[in-house]
Tab-separated table of C-alpha atoms in Angstrom:
chain	number	residue	atom	x	y	z
A	952	MET	CA	25.716	48.956	59.400
A	953	SER	CA	23.674	52.587	59.374
A	954	GLU	CA	26.222	53.395	62.242
A	955	GLU	CA	29.247	53.277	58.645
A	956	LYS	CA	27.257	54.579	56.045
A	957	THR	CA	26.778	57.623	58.751
A	958	ASP	CA	30.848	57.490	59.153
A	959	LYS	CA	31.002	57.143	55.174
A	960	GLY	CA	28.984	60.088	54.658
A	961	ARG	CA	30.287	62.838	58.015
A	962	PRO	CA	32.341	65.398	57.209
A	963	GLN	CA	36.089	64.545	57.905
A	964	GLY	CA	37.293	66.030	61.705
A	965	ALA	CA	34.680	65.860	62.676
A	966	SER	CA	33.758	63.238	65.750
A	967	ALA	CA	30.605	62.153	66.627
A	968	SER	CA	29.208	63.533	70.104
A	969	PRO	CA	28.075	61.102	72.547
A	970	GLY	CA	24.027	61.596	72.713
A	971	ARG	CA	23.318	61.560	69.527
A	972	THR	CA	22.770	58.720	66.354
A	973	ALA	CA	23.192	59.235	63.112
A	974	PRO	CA	20.570	58.827	60.908
A	975	THR	CA	19.671	55.475	59.177
A	976	GLN	CA	18.811	55.288	55.248
A	977	GLY	CA	15.421	54.332	55.825
A	978	GLY	CA	14.424	56.927	57.137
A	979	SER	CA	12.616	58.571	54.701
A	980	SER	CA	9.766	56.636	55.040
A	981	GLY	CA	8.705	58.599	59.376
A	982	SER	CA	8.456	54.949	61.223
A	983	GLY	CA	9.511	56.709	64.087
A	984	VAL	CA	10.905	60.257	65.546
A	985	ARG	CA	14.876	60.142	65.660
A	986	SER	CA	16.113	61.750	68.854
A	987	THR	CA	19.539	63.552	67.773
A	988	PRO	CA	19.369	67.694	66.754
A	989	PRO	CA	19.709	67.936	63.592
A	990	GLY	CA	23.189	69.639	63.521
A	991	PRO	CA	24.996	73.019	62.295
A	992	LYS	CA	23.230	74.265	58.804
A	993	GLY	CA	26.544	75.056	57.808
A	994	ASN	CA	28.282	71.327	58.781
A	995	GLY	CA	26.385	69.032	56.994
A	996	GLY	CA	22.913	69.206	57.402
A	997	GLY	CA	20.997	68.275	53.884
A	998	ALA	CA	24.428	64.950	53.322
A	999	PRO	CA	22.523	62.835	53.142
A	1000	SER	CA	19.439	63.457	50.813
A	1001	ALA	CA	22.364	64.133	47.882
A	1002	ARG	CA	24.423	60.538	48.912
A	1003	SER	CA	21.006	59.751	48.216
A	1004	ARG	CA	20.221	61.440	44.878
A	1005	SER	CA	23.797	60.223	44.320
A	1006	ALA	CA	23.145	56.504	45.461
A	1007	LEU	CA	20.148	56.262	42.900
A	1008	ALA	CA	21.585	58.044	40.171
A	1009	GLY	CA	24.129	55.205	39.721
A	1010	ILE	CA	21.955	52.358	40.854
A	1011	ALA	CA	19.936	53.317	37.325
A	1012	LEU	CA	23.017	53.890	35.669
A	1013	GLY	CA	23.950	50.616	36.034
A	1014	VAL	CA	21.182	49.310	35.443
A	1015	ALA	CA	20.914	50.795	31.451
A	1016	LEU	CA	25.014	50.086	31.837
A	1017	LEU	CA	23.271	46.240	31.959
A	1018	VAL	CA	20.340	46.498	29.221
A	1019	ALA	CA	22.610	48.580	27.089
A	1020	ALA	CA	24.961	46.004	27.161
A	1021	GLY	CA	22.222	42.888	27.075
A	1022	ALA	CA	20.497	44.907	24.442
A	1023	ALA	CA	23.670	45.476	22.106
A	1024	GLY	CA	24.487	41.170	23.056
A	1025	GLY	CA	21.133	40.546	22.393
A	1026	GLY	CA	21.624	42.802	18.795
A	1027	TYR	CA	24.675	40.582	17.710
A	1028	TRP	CA	23.549	37.550	18.072
A	1029	LEU	CA	20.561	39.071	16.458
A	1030	TRP	CA	23.106	39.897	13.583
A	1031	GLN	CA	24.566	37.357	13.795
A	1032	GLN	CA	21.400	35.094	13.334
A	1033	ASP	CA	20.150	37.517	9.497
A	1034	GLN	CA	24.154	36.589	8.533
A	1035	ARG	CA	23.329	33.165	8.740
A	1036	LEU	CA	19.058	33.925	7.399
A	1037	GLN	CA	20.148	35.063	4.593
A	1038	ALA	CA	22.694	32.555	3.298
A	1039	GLN	CA	19.450	30.183	3.847
A	1040	HIS	CA	18.117	32.125	1.858
A	1041	SER	CA	20.004	32.034	-1.161
A	1042	GLN	CA	20.488	27.677	-0.662
A	1043	TYR	CA	16.354	28.192	-0.438
A	1044	LEU	CA	15.309	28.749	-3.157
A	1045	VAL	CA	16.036	26.447	-5.234
A	1046	ALA	CA	12.069	25.144	-3.971
A	1047	GLY	CA	9.642	27.057	-4.461
A	1048	SER	CA	7.576	26.050	-2.579
A	1049	VAL	CA	9.015	27.633	0.982
A	1050	GLN	CA	9.751	30.489	-0.607
A	1051	ALA	CA	6.525	32.068	1.072
A	1052	ASP	CA	7.564	31.494	4.351
A	1053	LEU	CA	10.664	33.728	4.226
A	1054	GLN	CA	8.894	36.906	3.116
A	1055	PRO	CA	7.905	36.528	7.247
A	1056	MET	CA	10.626	35.574	8.694
A	1057	GLN	CA	12.514	38.670	6.535
A	1058	GLU	CA	9.085	40.865	8.079
A	1059	ARG	CA	9.539	39.893	11.897
A	1060	LEU	CA	13.555	40.639	12.082
A	1061	SER	CA	12.456	43.539	10.686
A	1062	ALA	CA	9.778	45.019	13.628
A	1063	LEU	CA	12.878	42.290	16.316
A	1064	SER	CA	14.934	44.654	14.487
A	1065	SER	CA	13.201	48.133	14.985
A	1066	GLU	CA	12.848	47.425	18.948
A	1067	LEU	CA	16.393	46.734	19.472
A	1068	GLN	CA	17.025	50.068	18.126
A	1069	GLN	CA	13.971	51.162	19.992
A	1070	LEU	CA	15.352	49.763	23.319
A	1071	THR	CA	18.436	50.392	22.837
A	1072	GLN	CA	18.225	55.073	22.290
A	1073	ARG	CA	16.090	54.349	25.807
A	1074	SER	CA	18.795	54.485	29.116
A	1075	SER	CA	15.498	53.049	31.449
A	1076	GLY	CA	12.537	51.847	30.986
A	1077	PRO	CA	11.587	48.191	30.379
A	1078	GLY	CA	14.586	46.259	29.288
A	1079	GLU	CA	13.546	42.954	30.504
A	1080	GLN	CA	10.257	42.856	29.281
A	1081	ALA	CA	11.851	43.944	25.950
A	1082	LEU	CA	14.920	41.358	25.924
A	1083	ALA	CA	11.859	39.003	26.870
A	1084	ARG	CA	9.728	39.313	24.055
A	1085	LEU	CA	12.932	39.726	22.461
A	1086	ASP	CA	14.526	36.425	23.062
A	1087	LYS	CA	10.730	34.985	22.487
A	1088	GLY	CA	11.234	36.271	19.235
A	1089	ILE	CA	14.612	34.946	18.360
A	1090	ALA	CA	13.269	31.263	19.679
A	1091	GLU	CA	9.998	31.957	17.285
A	1092	LEU	CA	12.700	32.373	13.634
A	1093	GLY	CA	14.300	29.206	15.130
A	1094	GLU	CA	11.445	26.749	15.244
A	1095	ARG	CA	10.802	28.605	11.482
A	1096	GLN	CA	13.879	28.201	10.111
A	1097	SER	CA	14.036	24.115	11.739
A	1098	ARG	CA	10.634	23.721	9.684
A	1099	VAL	CA	11.864	25.622	6.651
A	1100	GLN	CA	15.161	23.571	6.566
A	1101	GLN	CA	12.510	19.959	6.879
A	1102	GLN	CA	10.579	20.981	3.919
A	1103	LEU	CA	14.244	22.153	2.114
A	1104	ALA	CA	15.017	18.797	3.413
A	1105	LYS	CA	12.457	16.714	1.859
A	1106	GLN	CA	11.724	19.192	-1.623
A	1107	GLN	CA	15.921	17.600	-1.787
A	1108	GLN	CA	15.332	14.550	-0.842
A	1109	ALA	CA	12.572	14.372	-3.743
A	1110	ASP	CA	14.627	15.929	-6.741
A	1111	THR	CA	17.052	13.192	-6.281
A	1112	ASP	CA	14.651	10.698	-6.127
A	1113	LEU	CA	13.343	12.090	-9.670
A	1114	GLN	CA	16.780	12.661	-11.138
A	1115	GLN	CA	17.211	9.283	-10.006
A	1116	ASN	CA	13.904	7.308	-11.733
A	1117	ALA	CA	14.515	9.325	-14.740
A	1118	GLN	CA	18.211	7.686	-14.862
A	1119	GLN	CA	16.364	4.881	-14.539
A	1120	LEU	CA	13.934	4.702	-17.255
A	1121	LYS	CA	17.014	6.253	-19.645
A	1122	GLN	CA	18.983	3.395	-19.227
A	1123	ARG	CA	15.703	0.675	-19.422
A	1124	PHE	CA	15.214	3.268	-22.649
A	1125	ASP	CA	18.209	3.100	-24.407
A	1126	GLU	CA	18.165	-0.823	-23.329
A	1127	LEU	CA	15.052	-1.432	-25.643
A	1128	ALA	CA	16.248	0.645	-28.588
A	1129	ARG	CA	19.479	-1.364	-28.696
A	1130	ALA	CA	17.286	-4.862	-28.460
A	1131	LYS	CA	14.671	-2.767	-30.746
A	1132	ARG	CA	17.570	-2.493	-33.340
A	1133	ALA	CA	19.011	-5.308	-32.860
A	1134	ALA	CA	16.760	-7.255	-34.372
A	1135	TRP	CA	15.290	-4.764	-36.631
A	1136	ALA	CA	19.471	-5.397	-37.957
A	1137	GLU	CA	19.158	-8.964	-38.235
A	1138	SER	CA	15.391	-9.696	-40.119
A	1139	GLU	CA	16.663	-7.034	-42.603
A	1140	ALA	CA	20.188	-8.870	-42.341
A	1141	GLY	CA	18.281	-11.633	-43.217
A	1142	TYR	CA	15.256	-9.739	-45.842
A	1143	LEU	CA	18.865	-9.222	-48.192
A	1144	ALA	CA	19.970	-12.505	-48.281
A	1145	PHE	CA	17.268	-13.668	-49.717
A	1146	VAL	CA	17.205	-10.895	-52.421
A	1147	ALA	CA	21.057	-11.720	-53.759
A	1148	LYS	CA	20.364	-15.790	-53.333
A	1149	ASN	CA	17.296	-14.917	-56.328
A	1150	ARG	CA	19.226	-12.387	-57.471
A	1151	ILE	CA	21.687	-14.928	-58.772
A	1152	ARG	CA	18.901	-17.651	-59.533
A	1153	PHE	CA	16.207	-16.572	-61.796
A	1154	TYR	CA	18.182	-13.041	-62.888
A	1155	GLY	CA	21.338	-14.290	-62.797
A	1156	ASP	CA	23.205	-10.505	-61.403
A	1157	VAL	CA	26.248	-10.870	-59.930
A	1158	ASP	CA	26.489	-6.895	-59.431
A	1159	SER	CA	22.850	-6.625	-57.334
A	1160	ALA	CA	23.394	-9.890	-55.322
A	1161	LEU	CA	26.978	-8.461	-54.121
A	1162	ALA	CA	25.596	-5.186	-53.190
A	1163	ALA	CA	22.839	-6.424	-50.589
A	1164	LEU	CA	25.723	-8.991	-50.007
A	1165	LYS	CA	27.332	-6.015	-48.721
A	1166	LYS	CA	24.539	-3.610	-46.414
A	1167	ALA	CA	23.950	-7.437	-44.422
A	1168	ASP	CA	27.574	-7.764	-44.006
A	1169	GLU	CA	27.460	-3.903	-42.651
A	1170	LEU	CA	23.875	-4.279	-40.021
A	1171	LEU	CA	25.751	-7.526	-38.173
A	1172	ALA	CA	28.662	-5.897	-37.939
A	1173	ASP	CA	27.050	-4.159	-34.976
A	1174	LEU	CA	25.763	-6.075	-33.513
A	1175	GLY	CA	29.160	-8.665	-31.973
A	1176	GLY	CA	29.521	-12.599	-31.311
A	1177	GLU	CA	25.402	-12.938	-32.265
A	1178	SER	CA	26.208	-12.300	-36.383
A	1179	ILE	CA	29.586	-14.215	-36.556
A	1180	GLU	CA	28.349	-17.479	-37.334
A	1181	ALA	CA	25.889	-15.425	-39.913
A	1182	ARG	CA	28.847	-13.383	-41.424
A	1183	ARG	CA	31.239	-16.296	-42.087
A	1184	GLY	CA	28.438	-16.930	-44.655
A	1185	ILE	CA	27.819	-14.106	-46.518
A	1186	ALA	CA	31.448	-13.312	-46.694
A	1187	ARG	CA	31.930	-16.418	-48.288
A	1188	ALA	CA	28.937	-16.081	-50.568
A	1189	VAL	CA	30.650	-13.168	-51.712
A	1190	ASP	CA	33.697	-14.524	-52.607
A	1191	SER	CA	32.078	-17.422	-54.864
A	1192	LEU	CA	30.170	-13.928	-56.778
A	1193	LEU	CA	33.531	-12.438	-56.779
A	1194	LYS	CA	35.484	-16.107	-58.624
A	1195	VAL	CA	32.521	-15.473	-61.277
A	1196	GLN	CA	33.620	-14.511	-64.998
A	1197	SER	CA	30.920	-12.490	-66.711
A	1198	PRO	CA	30.282	-12.295	-69.886
A	1199	ASP	CA	30.206	-8.651	-71.599
A	1200	ARG	CA	27.352	-8.503	-72.184
A	1201	ALA	CA	27.572	-4.543	-73.085
A	1202	ARG	CA	29.731	-4.825	-75.736
A	1203	ILE	CA	28.210	-7.660	-78.001
A	1204	ASN	CA	24.369	-4.784	-77.289
A	1205	ARG	CA	25.630	-2.295	-78.560
A	1206	ALA	CA	27.692	-4.753	-81.747
A	1207	LEU	CA	24.469	-6.154	-82.495
A	1208	HIS	CA	22.503	-2.461	-82.274
A	1209	GLN	CA	25.540	-1.187	-84.124
A	1210	ILE	CA	25.353	-4.710	-87.307
A	1211	GLY	CA	21.007	-3.713	-87.481
A	1212	GLU	CA	21.795	0.595	-88.252
A	1213	ARG	CA	24.169	-0.941	-91.060
A	1214	LEU	CA	21.228	-3.905	-91.724
A	1215	PRO	CA	19.149	-0.560	-94.622
A	1216	GLU	CA	22.547	0.316	-95.993
A	1217	LEU	CA	23.963	-3.382	-97.754
A	1218	PRO	CA	23.600	-4.351	-100.895
A	1219	LEU	CA	21.133	-7.205	-102.098
A	1220	ALA	CA	22.329	-10.427	-104.049
A	1221	VAL	CA	22.197	-9.862	-107.683
A	1222	GLY	CA	18.498	-10.217	-109.303
A	1223	THR	CA	16.869	-9.162	-106.335
A	1224	GLY	CA	15.567	-5.791	-107.796
A	1225	ALA	CA	17.354	-2.036	-106.012
A	1226	GLU	CA	14.681	-0.581	-105.071
A	1227	PRO	CA	14.289	1.632	-102.073
A	1228	VAL	CA	12.675	0.889	-98.719
A	1229	ALA	CA	10.404	2.974	-99.230
A	1230	SER	CA	8.797	1.702	-102.127
A	1231	ALA	CA	6.667	-0.152	-99.612
A	1232	PRO	CA	2.580	0.763	-99.493
A	1233	ALA	CA	2.234	2.863	-97.113
A	1234	SER	CA	-1.243	1.343	-96.383
A	1235	ALA	CA	-0.403	-2.581	-95.844
A	1236	ALA	CA	1.866	-0.640	-93.522
A	1237	ALA	CA	-1.352	2.295	-91.893
A	1238	ALA	CA	-3.070	-0.848	-92.404
A	1239	GLU	CA	-1.997	-3.183	-90.097
A	1240	GLY	CA	0.414	-3.689	-87.318
A	1241	TRP	CA	4.453	-4.160	-88.581
A	1242	GLN	CA	3.860	-7.652	-87.085
A	1243	ALA	CA	0.759	-8.452	-89.146
A	1244	GLN	CA	2.827	-7.681	-92.432
A	1245	ALA	CA	6.312	-9.186	-91.283
A	1246	GLY	CA	4.101	-12.614	-90.574
A	1247	HIS	CA	1.962	-11.503	-95.172
A	1248	ALA	CA	5.473	-10.852	-96.528
A	1249	TRP	CA	7.314	-14.065	-94.939
A	1250	GLU	CA	5.056	-15.488	-96.439
A	1251	GLU	CA	4.390	-14.569	-99.982
A	1252	LEU	CA	8.316	-14.307	-99.303
A	1253	LYS	CA	8.667	-18.349	-98.799
A	1254	GLY	CA	5.497	-19.760	-101.440
A	1255	SER	CA	7.574	-17.193	-104.224
A	1256	LEU	CA	11.033	-18.685	-103.394
A	1257	SER	CA	8.692	-21.699	-103.650
A	1258	LYS	CA	8.098	-20.882	-107.157
A	1259	LEU	CA	10.894	-20.016	-108.489
A	1260	VAL	CA	13.681	-21.815	-109.960
A	1261	VAL	CA	17.143	-20.507	-111.512
A	1262	VAL	CA	19.290	-23.644	-113.535
A	1263	ALA	CA	22.481	-22.166	-113.682
A	1264	ARG	CA	25.724	-24.827	-113.064
A	1265	ASP	CA	27.825	-22.089	-111.762
A	1266	LEU	CA	25.901	-19.309	-110.116
A	1267	LYS	CA	25.211	-19.740	-107.005
A	1268	VAL	CA	20.609	-19.537	-106.698
A	1269	VAL	CA	19.777	-16.226	-106.129
A	1270	PRO	CA	16.196	-15.934	-105.411
A	1271	LEU	CA	13.998	-12.916	-106.371
A	1272	VAL	CA	12.406	-10.381	-103.883
A	1273	THR	CA	10.234	-8.373	-104.719
A	1274	PRO	CA	10.530	-4.360	-102.762
A	1275	GLN	CA	7.572	-5.017	-99.958
A	1276	GLU	CA	9.221	-8.270	-98.903
A	1277	ARG	CA	12.878	-5.903	-98.776
A	1278	PHE	CA	11.671	-3.828	-96.894
A	1279	PHE	CA	10.362	-6.621	-94.570
A	1280	LEU	CA	13.171	-8.949	-94.904
A	1281	HIS	CA	15.344	-5.664	-93.882
A	1282	GLN	CA	12.594	-6.282	-90.513
A	1283	ASN	CA	12.431	-9.773	-89.820
A	1284	LEU	CA	16.605	-9.726	-89.872
A	1285	THR	CA	16.629	-6.187	-87.224
A	1286	LEU	CA	13.924	-8.893	-85.588
A	1287	GLU	CA	16.332	-11.192	-84.998
A	1288	LEU	CA	18.965	-9.479	-84.043
A	1289	GLU	CA	17.265	-7.552	-81.007
A	1290	ALA	CA	16.107	-11.094	-80.531
A	1291	ALA	CA	19.500	-12.241	-79.642
A	1292	ARG	CA	20.143	-9.240	-77.954
A	1293	LEU	CA	17.329	-10.060	-75.144
A	1294	ALA	CA	18.931	-13.265	-75.655
A	1295	ALA	CA	22.123	-12.056	-73.617
A	1296	LEU	CA	21.119	-10.498	-71.817
A	1297	ARG	CA	19.166	-12.921	-70.641
A	1298	GLY	CA	21.970	-15.546	-70.345
A	1299	ASP	CA	20.295	-17.586	-72.944
A	1300	GLN	CA	23.225	-19.854	-75.690
A	1301	ALA	CA	20.776	-21.032	-77.658
A	1302	LEU	CA	19.058	-18.683	-77.687
A	1303	TYR	CA	21.357	-15.665	-78.420
A	1304	GLN	CA	22.973	-18.399	-81.062
A	1305	LYS	CA	19.645	-20.147	-82.760
A	1306	SER	CA	18.942	-16.096	-83.324
A	1307	LEU	CA	22.463	-14.798	-85.430
A	1308	GLU	CA	23.414	-18.507	-87.112
A	1309	ARG	CA	19.363	-16.451	-88.778
A	1310	ALA	CA	20.898	-14.242	-89.249
A	1311	ARG	CA	23.256	-14.585	-91.339
A	1312	GLU	CA	22.042	-17.519	-93.577
A	1313	TRP	CA	19.378	-14.978	-93.956
A	1314	LEU	CA	22.879	-12.380	-95.067
A	1315	GLY	CA	24.483	-14.827	-96.985
A	1316	LEU	CA	20.685	-15.952	-98.943
A	1317	TYR	CA	19.891	-11.980	-99.593
A	1318	PHE	CA	22.926	-9.517	-99.997
A	1319	ASP	CA	25.538	-9.364	-102.399
A	1320	ASP	CA	27.970	-11.337	-100.180
A	1321	GLN	CA	30.261	-10.689	-102.745
A	1322	SER	CA	30.990	-7.372	-101.122
A	1323	ALA	CA	32.795	-6.225	-98.167
A	1324	GLU	CA	29.745	-5.011	-96.515
A	1325	VAL	CA	28.227	-7.431	-96.326
A	1326	GLN	CA	31.031	-10.038	-95.021
A	1327	ASP	CA	32.495	-8.173	-92.664
A	1328	THR	CA	28.961	-7.881	-91.464
A	1329	ILE	CA	29.000	-12.461	-91.012
A	1330	ARG	CA	31.867	-12.530	-90.204
A	1331	GLU	CA	31.160	-10.187	-86.903
A	1332	LEU	CA	27.581	-12.104	-86.238
A	1333	GLY	CA	30.154	-15.065	-86.424
A	1334	GLU	CA	32.359	-14.045	-83.745
A	1335	LEU	CA	29.987	-12.953	-81.141
A	1336	ALA	CA	28.179	-15.930	-82.159
A	1337	ASP	CA	30.886	-17.737	-80.160
A	1338	GLU	CA	30.766	-15.153	-77.394
A	1339	PRO	CA	29.176	-17.198	-74.134
A	1340	VAL	CA	26.279	-14.760	-73.171
A	1341	THR	CA	25.654	-17.480	-69.958
A	1342	VAL	CA	28.219	-18.476	-67.200
A	1343	ALA	CA	27.692	-21.055	-63.799
A	1344	LEU	CA	26.326	-18.815	-60.913
A	1345	PRO	CA	26.891	-20.704	-57.899
A	1346	ASP	CA	24.242	-21.342	-54.755
A	1347	ILE	CA	24.843	-18.850	-52.294
A	1348	GLY	CA	21.369	-20.323	-51.197
A	1349	PRO	CA	23.532	-23.055	-47.761
A	1350	LEU	CA	25.635	-20.353	-47.451
A	1351	LEU	CA	23.282	-17.997	-46.697
A	1352	ALA	CA	21.255	-20.004	-44.594
A	1353	PRO	CA	23.130	-18.772	-41.352
A	1354	VAL	CA	21.076	-15.546	-42.176
A	1355	GLU	CA	18.024	-16.076	-43.322
A	1356	ARG	CA	17.661	-18.440	-39.491
A	1357	LEU	CA	18.754	-15.420	-37.828
A	1358	GLY	CA	16.151	-12.761	-40.083
A	1359	PHE	CA	13.603	-16.027	-39.005
A	1360	ARG	CA	14.097	-15.913	-35.580
A	1361	SER	CA	14.086	-11.445	-35.228
A	1362	ALA	CA	10.674	-11.828	-36.846
A	1363	GLU	CA	9.403	-14.687	-34.656
């Protein structure tokens, strides 16, 4: 092989002389003495040294190219890893617990990038050691990336579990709220049914009973099928109350009030005196209450009437009253009208008619029945006495029994 190298390095046109041996590549080691003297100076005596330098330069260039190629490949792979780590970095921001691990990785990546730049700038040197360190750093980065991904997966799983637990709690809360509202609605509807029944039974107040039943039906409308029977009972009770013909108590009250205001203007019967009402002693009114005064006047009136006797064949008996008795006569008539008004409001038909009949009797006895005003007042009182102030109210208690049972069940 040394001979082939010698032939290749020899100038063209030169032939090997017998007895000469070509110098070997390792002749510089000094292991033996050359048997062939050096050739002529002008015929390439320095050729072996130039060829050695050329070979060494080629080897160094190859090593440099290999190192540069390895560095470029490693740099491209490292760039890919950097891009992937940056893409994953935006995902890691969701979990606050893993942000601390990203900073050391970025610093390590910057350090490796600096080493890679230094490696590419050098044409020769310990490239294998730099590549080994680069591979080691990349492996460490891969391990850290795996750990970060595992932590991120755990964090995401914890977030998912937390959302599921929150959803379950919300559903449970909604169920409890619906059940609580249903129980409250049933209890409130039962109470409103109880109020409507008592308003009819004790007060005869149809309007208030209808309003209470309407509100109870609105509450039960949201409960679904469980309240069907109760709502049917409410509907039947409402129908029965709508058929009731209530008396016009407002008109009766207004008419009685107008009659009471006209009493001082009505003329008394002939012979009873025409003194004004103001002639009543102020000291007596101040000393006693009007009810006590009315009682005393009534007693005096009855005593005086028992002593007065007027004999006339064609004239009616006209009792004489004093000015004080006239004052209390007006007050007693006013009290009778007030009693009739209150009886109408309470629906007490007997007391209502009795009070109006007593007022008519006193008007005919003590006032001028020939006067048009007195006659109109007596006639109006008779018409009012014929007005019904009470009606037959239905018993809605049995109809509302399902509603009350529903309320009692919710209370338990």
